[in-house]
Amino acid sequence: MKLESSQVKLGEKAPDFSLLDASTNNLISLADIQGERGTVVMFICNHCPFVKHVVEEMVRLANDYRVLGFGFVAISSNDAKQYPEDGLEHMWLFDRKHHFTFPYLYDESQRVAKAYNAVCTPDFYVYDAAAELVYHGQLDDSRPQNGIAVNGRSVREVLDALFNSRPIPQLQKPSVGCSMKWKK
C-alpha cells in the first residue's frame, strides 16, 4: 500500500536506539552513528519498490556526505514474519548487494519506528549536530515510473545548508512509499 510519511515536529531530539546491525551482528546506537555536522536516519526495507528505486542514490548520498561529517544509518522495522524478505539474513544480502557504507539495523520490536513516527519506506530524517530534527520527508521528487531522475535533491539541499551554516529549506515534501508492515 502506497503511503505518505507522517508529519513530525521539527526541532525534536532524535530518539535513541540500540539495534542489531545486519552485517556485523553488533548492537549499534544513535551515538555510534551520529556525525559531527548532522545525522541522516533512513527507514527502509528490502522488498519495497520505492526503496529499490532510490537505494543507489542513498549509497551515493552517504558516500558524498560522510566525508563532510554527516552520519548515516538505515533501519528496517517491517515484520519479517509477514514479509520474510525483510528479515535479518535478507537485510545482510541487500546491504552487500548495494554496497552500503552505513549500518543497516533491524528494529524487530518496531519500537524505534514508532518513536520516530515512521510510517512508510523509504522515509528520511535529518538531524543537526545537536541531534535536533531539521528535515523529515522525501529523498527527492523521483518515484518509480514518474520519469524524474533520482538525485537526492531534497536531502542534499538540507545537508548542504547544514554544512554551510545556511537556513534549512522550508519546503519539506513528505516521502511516498510502502506502508510500514506492523506486527499484528
mmCIF file of C-alpha atoms in Angstrom:
data_model
loop_
_atom_site.group_PDB
_atom_site.id
_atom_site.type_symbol
_atom_site.label_atom_id
_atom_site.label_comp_id
_atom_site.label_asym_id
_atom_site.label_seq_id
_atom_site.Cartn_x
_atom_site.Cartn_y
_atom_site.Cartn_z
ATOM 1 C CA MET A 1 0.000 0.000 0.000
ATOM 2 C CA LYS A 2 1.359 3.441 -1.015
ATOM 3 C CA LEU A 3 1.534 5.949 1.837
ATOM 4 C CA GLU A 4 2.934 9.411 2.616
ATOM 5 C CA SER A 5 5.211 9.944 5.592
ATOM 6 C CA SER A 6 3.644 11.392 8.718
ATOM 7 C CA GLN A 7 4.169 14.946 9.881
ATOM 8 C CA VAL A 8 6.563 15.280 12.778
ATOM 9 C CA LYS A 9 7.580 18.329 14.757
ATOM 10 C CA LEU A 10 10.870 19.873 13.684
ATOM 11 C CA GLY A 11 13.302 20.643 16.480
ATOM 12 C CA GLU A 12 12.621 17.402 18.341
ATOM 13 C CA LYS A 13 15.628 15.432 19.590
ATOM 14 C CA ALA A 14 16.471 12.198 17.790
ATOM 15 C CA PRO A 15 15.073 9.232 19.725
ATOM 16 C CA ASP A 16 17.872 6.989 20.954
ATOM 17 C CA PHE A 17 18.140 3.377 19.878
ATOM 18 C CA SER A 18 20.326 0.312 20.144
ATOM 19 C CA LEU A 19 19.677 -2.130 17.311
ATOM 20 C CA LEU A 20 21.325 -5.139 15.719
ATOM 21 C CA ASP A 21 23.395 -4.439 12.588
ATOM 22 C CA ALA A 22 22.588 -6.918 9.806
ATOM 23 C CA SER A 23 26.224 -7.058 8.637
ATOM 24 C CA THR A 24 28.167 -7.312 11.878
ATOM 25 C CA ASN A 25 25.601 -8.636 14.389
ATOM 26 C CA ASN A 26 26.769 -5.820 16.689
ATOM 27 C CA LEU A 27 24.415 -3.533 18.551
ATOM 28 C CA ILE A 28 24.620 -0.011 17.137
ATOM 29 C CA SER A 29 23.277 3.033 18.966
ATOM 30 C CA LEU A 30 22.410 6.524 17.814
ATOM 31 C CA ALA A 31 25.626 7.778 19.440
ATOM 32 C CA ASP A 32 27.633 5.292 17.351
ATOM 33 C CA ILE A 33 26.436 6.736 14.042
ATOM 34 C CA GLN A 34 25.985 10.432 14.825
ATOM 35 C CA GLY A 35 28.005 12.760 12.635
ATOM 36 C CA GLU A 36 29.864 15.839 13.778
ATOM 37 C CA ARG A 37 27.702 18.035 11.493
ATOM 38 C CA GLY A 38 24.493 16.007 11.484
ATOM 39 C CA THR A 39 22.870 12.623 11.060
ATOM 40 C CA VAL A 40 20.587 11.040 8.478
ATOM 41 C CA VAL A 41 18.237 8.279 9.654
ATOM 42 C CA MET A 42 16.622 6.338 6.791
ATOM 43 C CA PHE A 43 13.756 3.911 7.328
ATOM 44 C CA ILE A 44 13.866 1.368 4.502
ATOM 45 C CA CYS A 45 13.189 -2.290 3.778
ATOM 46 C CA ASN A 46 14.300 -4.815 1.183
ATOM 47 C CA HIS A 47 11.098 -5.539 -0.720
ATOM 48 C CA CYS A 48 9.589 -2.075 -1.294
ATOM 49 C CA PRO A 49 9.720 -0.891 -4.938
ATOM 50 C CA PHE A 50 10.091 2.722 -3.730
ATOM 51 C CA VAL A 51 13.229 1.778 -1.751
ATOM 52 C CA LYS A 52 14.611 -0.260 -4.648
ATOM 53 C CA HIS A 53 14.092 2.808 -6.862
ATOM 54 C CA VAL A 54 16.279 5.085 -4.671
ATOM 55 C CA VAL A 55 18.747 2.712 -2.979
ATOM 56 C CA GLU A 56 21.697 3.529 -5.244
ATOM 57 C CA GLU A 57 21.225 7.265 -4.571
ATOM 58 C CA MET A 58 21.059 6.584 -0.822
ATOM 59 C CA VAL A 59 24.504 4.994 -1.070
ATOM 60 C CA ARG A 60 25.859 7.879 -3.206
ATOM 61 C CA LEU A 61 24.407 10.379 -0.735
ATOM 62 C CA ALA A 62 26.084 8.679 2.213
ATOM 63 C CA ASN A 63 29.396 8.419 0.352
ATOM 64 C CA ASP A 64 29.265 12.103 -0.639
ATOM 65 C CA TYR A 65 28.387 13.460 2.813
ATOM 66 C CA ARG A 66 30.059 11.100 5.311
ATOM 67 C CA VAL A 67 33.414 12.685 4.442
ATOM 68 C CA LEU A 68 31.884 16.082 5.316
ATOM 69 C CA GLY A 69 30.980 14.978 8.839
ATOM 70 C CA PHE A 70 27.494 13.504 8.492
ATOM 71 C CA GLY A 71 26.469 10.155 9.958
ATOM 72 C CA PHE A 72 24.119 7.744 8.191
ATOM 73 C CA VAL A 73 22.062 4.757 9.235
ATOM 74 C CA ALA A 74 19.337 2.666 7.599
ATOM 75 C CA ILE A 75 16.720 0.927 9.732
ATOM 76 C CA SER A 76 14.253 -1.782 8.739
ATOM 77 C CA SER A 77 11.249 -2.136 11.026
ATOM 78 C CA ASN A 78 8.962 -4.356 8.957
ATOM 79 C CA ASP A 79 7.514 -7.519 10.434
ATOM 80 C CA ALA A 80 9.727 -10.262 8.972
ATOM 81 C CA LYS A 81 7.133 -12.938 9.809
ATOM 82 C CA GLN A 82 4.710 -11.353 7.340
ATOM 83 C CA TYR A 83 7.481 -10.294 4.947
ATOM 84 C CA PRO A 84 10.364 -12.806 5.195
ATOM 85 C CA GLU A 85 12.316 -10.893 2.513
ATOM 86 C CA ASP A 86 12.742 -8.115 5.112
ATOM 87 C CA GLY A 87 14.328 -10.439 7.694
ATOM 88 C CA LEU A 88 17.839 -10.081 9.067
ATOM 89 C CA GLU A 89 19.503 -12.596 6.711
ATOM 90 C CA HIS A 90 17.993 -10.884 3.670
ATOM 91 C CA MET A 91 18.972 -7.473 5.054
ATOM 92 C CA TRP A 92 22.591 -8.644 5.078
ATOM 93 C CA LEU A 93 22.293 -9.702 1.422
ATOM 94 C CA PHE A 94 20.601 -6.403 0.462
ATOM 95 C CA ASP A 95 23.359 -4.462 2.262
ATOM 96 C CA ARG A 96 26.073 -6.402 0.394
ATOM 97 C CA LYS A 97 24.331 -6.186 -2.980
ATOM 98 C CA HIS A 98 24.085 -2.401 -2.766
ATOM 99 C CA HIS A 99 27.461 -1.816 -1.068
ATOM 100 C CA PHE A 100 26.115 0.024 1.965
ATOM 101 C CA THR A 101 28.739 2.167 3.678
ATOM 102 C CA PHE A 102 26.493 2.701 6.699
ATOM 103 C CA PRO A 103 24.918 0.336 9.223
ATOM 104 C CA TYR A 104 21.665 -1.390 8.272
ATOM 105 C CA LEU A 105 19.833 -2.074 11.528
ATOM 106 C CA TYR A 106 16.899 -4.325 12.348
ATOM 107 C CA ASP A 107 14.133 -2.899 14.542
ATOM 108 C CA GLU A 108 12.473 -6.215 15.339
ATOM 109 C CA SER A 109 10.322 -4.786 18.150
ATOM 110 C CA GLN A 110 9.251 -1.843 15.942
ATOM 111 C CA ARG A 111 9.760 0.486 18.936
ATOM 112 C CA VAL A 112 12.240 2.662 17.043
ATOM 113 C CA ALA A 113 9.905 3.183 14.066
ATOM 114 C CA LYS A 114 7.159 4.158 16.490
ATOM 115 C CA ALA A 115 9.478 6.536 18.386
ATOM 116 C CA TYR A 116 10.365 8.267 15.107
ATOM 117 C CA ASN A 117 6.736 8.130 13.905
ATOM 118 C CA ALA A 118 7.925 6.401 10.716
ATOM 119 C CA VAL A 119 5.037 5.007 8.703
ATOM 120 C CA CYS A 120 6.490 4.308 5.249
ATOM 121 C CA THR A 121 9.588 3.179 3.416
ATOM 122 C CA PRO A 122 11.669 4.999 2.433
ATOM 123 C CA ASP A 123 11.417 7.779 4.998
ATOM 124 C CA PHE A 124 14.229 10.272 5.696
ATOM 125 C CA TYR A 125 15.047 12.188 8.888
ATOM 126 C CA VAL A 126 17.898 14.713 9.030
ATOM 127 C CA TYR A 127 19.229 15.897 12.375
ATOM 128 C CA ASP A 128 21.685 18.719 13.003
ATOM 129 C CA ALA A 129 24.849 18.483 15.096
ATOM 130 C CA ALA A 130 22.755 18.855 18.271
ATOM 131 C CA ALA A 131 20.573 15.891 17.181
ATOM 132 C CA GLU A 132 17.567 18.154 16.585
ATOM 133 C CA LEU A 133 15.282 17.326 13.664
ATOM 134 C CA VAL A 134 15.658 19.803 10.797
ATOM 135 C CA TYR A 135 14.112 17.767 7.974
ATOM 136 C CA HIS A 136 11.671 14.913 7.556
ATOM 137 C CA GLY A 137 10.412 13.738 4.190
ATOM 138 C CA GLN A 138 11.378 12.603 0.735
ATOM 139 C CA LEU A 139 14.776 11.926 -0.785
ATOM 140 C CA ASP A 140 13.712 13.738 -3.971
ATOM 141 C CA ASP A 141 10.781 14.057 -6.398
ATOM 142 C CA SER A 142 11.503 10.783 -8.215
ATOM 143 C CA ARG A 143 9.108 7.879 -7.873
ATOM 144 C CA PRO A 144 9.028 4.566 -9.725
ATOM 145 C CA GLN A 145 7.791 5.227 -13.267
ATOM 146 C CA ASN A 146 7.291 9.017 -12.944
ATOM 147 C CA GLY A 147 10.202 9.768 -15.295
ATOM 148 C CA ILE A 148 12.031 12.071 -12.855
ATOM 149 C CA ALA A 149 15.676 11.174 -12.300
ATOM 150 C CA VAL A 150 16.750 10.072 -8.816
ATOM 151 C CA ASN A 151 19.164 12.719 -7.492
ATOM 152 C CA GLY A 152 18.578 13.030 -3.731
ATOM 153 C CA ARG A 153 17.946 16.764 -4.151
ATOM 154 C CA SER A 154 15.624 17.289 -1.173
ATOM 155 C CA VAL A 155 18.029 15.706 1.350
ATOM 156 C CA ARG A 156 21.151 17.087 -0.382
ATOM 157 C CA GLU A 157 19.821 20.654 -0.079
ATOM 158 C CA VAL A 158 19.323 20.180 3.657
ATOM 159 C CA LEU A 159 22.795 18.680 4.156
ATOM 160 C CA ASP A 160 24.374 21.472 2.092
ATOM 161 C CA ALA A 161 22.568 24.054 4.231
ATOM 162 C CA LEU A 162 23.798 22.404 7.452
ATOM 163 C CA PHE A 163 27.341 22.120 6.115
ATOM 164 C CA ASN A 164 27.419 25.777 5.038
ATOM 165 C CA SER A 165 25.528 27.127 8.109
ATOM 166 C CA ARG A 166 22.690 28.384 5.922
ATOM 167 C CA PRO A 167 18.950 28.308 6.681
ATOM 168 C CA ILE A 168 17.304 24.936 6.144
ATOM 169 C CA PRO A 169 14.965 24.867 3.112
ATOM 170 C CA GLN A 170 11.413 25.415 4.301
ATOM 171 C CA LEU A 171 9.766 23.238 1.671
ATOM 172 C CA GLN A 172 9.669 19.734 3.092
ATOM 173 C CA LYS A 173 7.661 17.310 0.982
ATOM 174 C CA PRO A 174 6.568 14.056 2.603
ATOM 175 C CA SER A 175 8.152 10.845 1.462
ATOM 176 C CA VAL A 176 5.957 8.466 -0.515
ATOM 177 C CA GLY A 177 6.451 4.739 -0.263
ATOM 178 C CA CYS A 178 5.218 1.417 1.001
ATOM 179 C CA SER A 179 3.408 1.353 4.321
ATOM 180 C CA MET A 180 5.322 0.056 7.324
ATOM 181 C CA LYS A 181 4.458 -3.600 7.891
ATOM 182 C CA TRP A 182 3.348 -3.590 11.519
ATOM 183 C CA LYS A 183 3.110 -6.700 13.631
ATOM 184 C CA LYS A 184 -0.411 -7.892 14.234
#
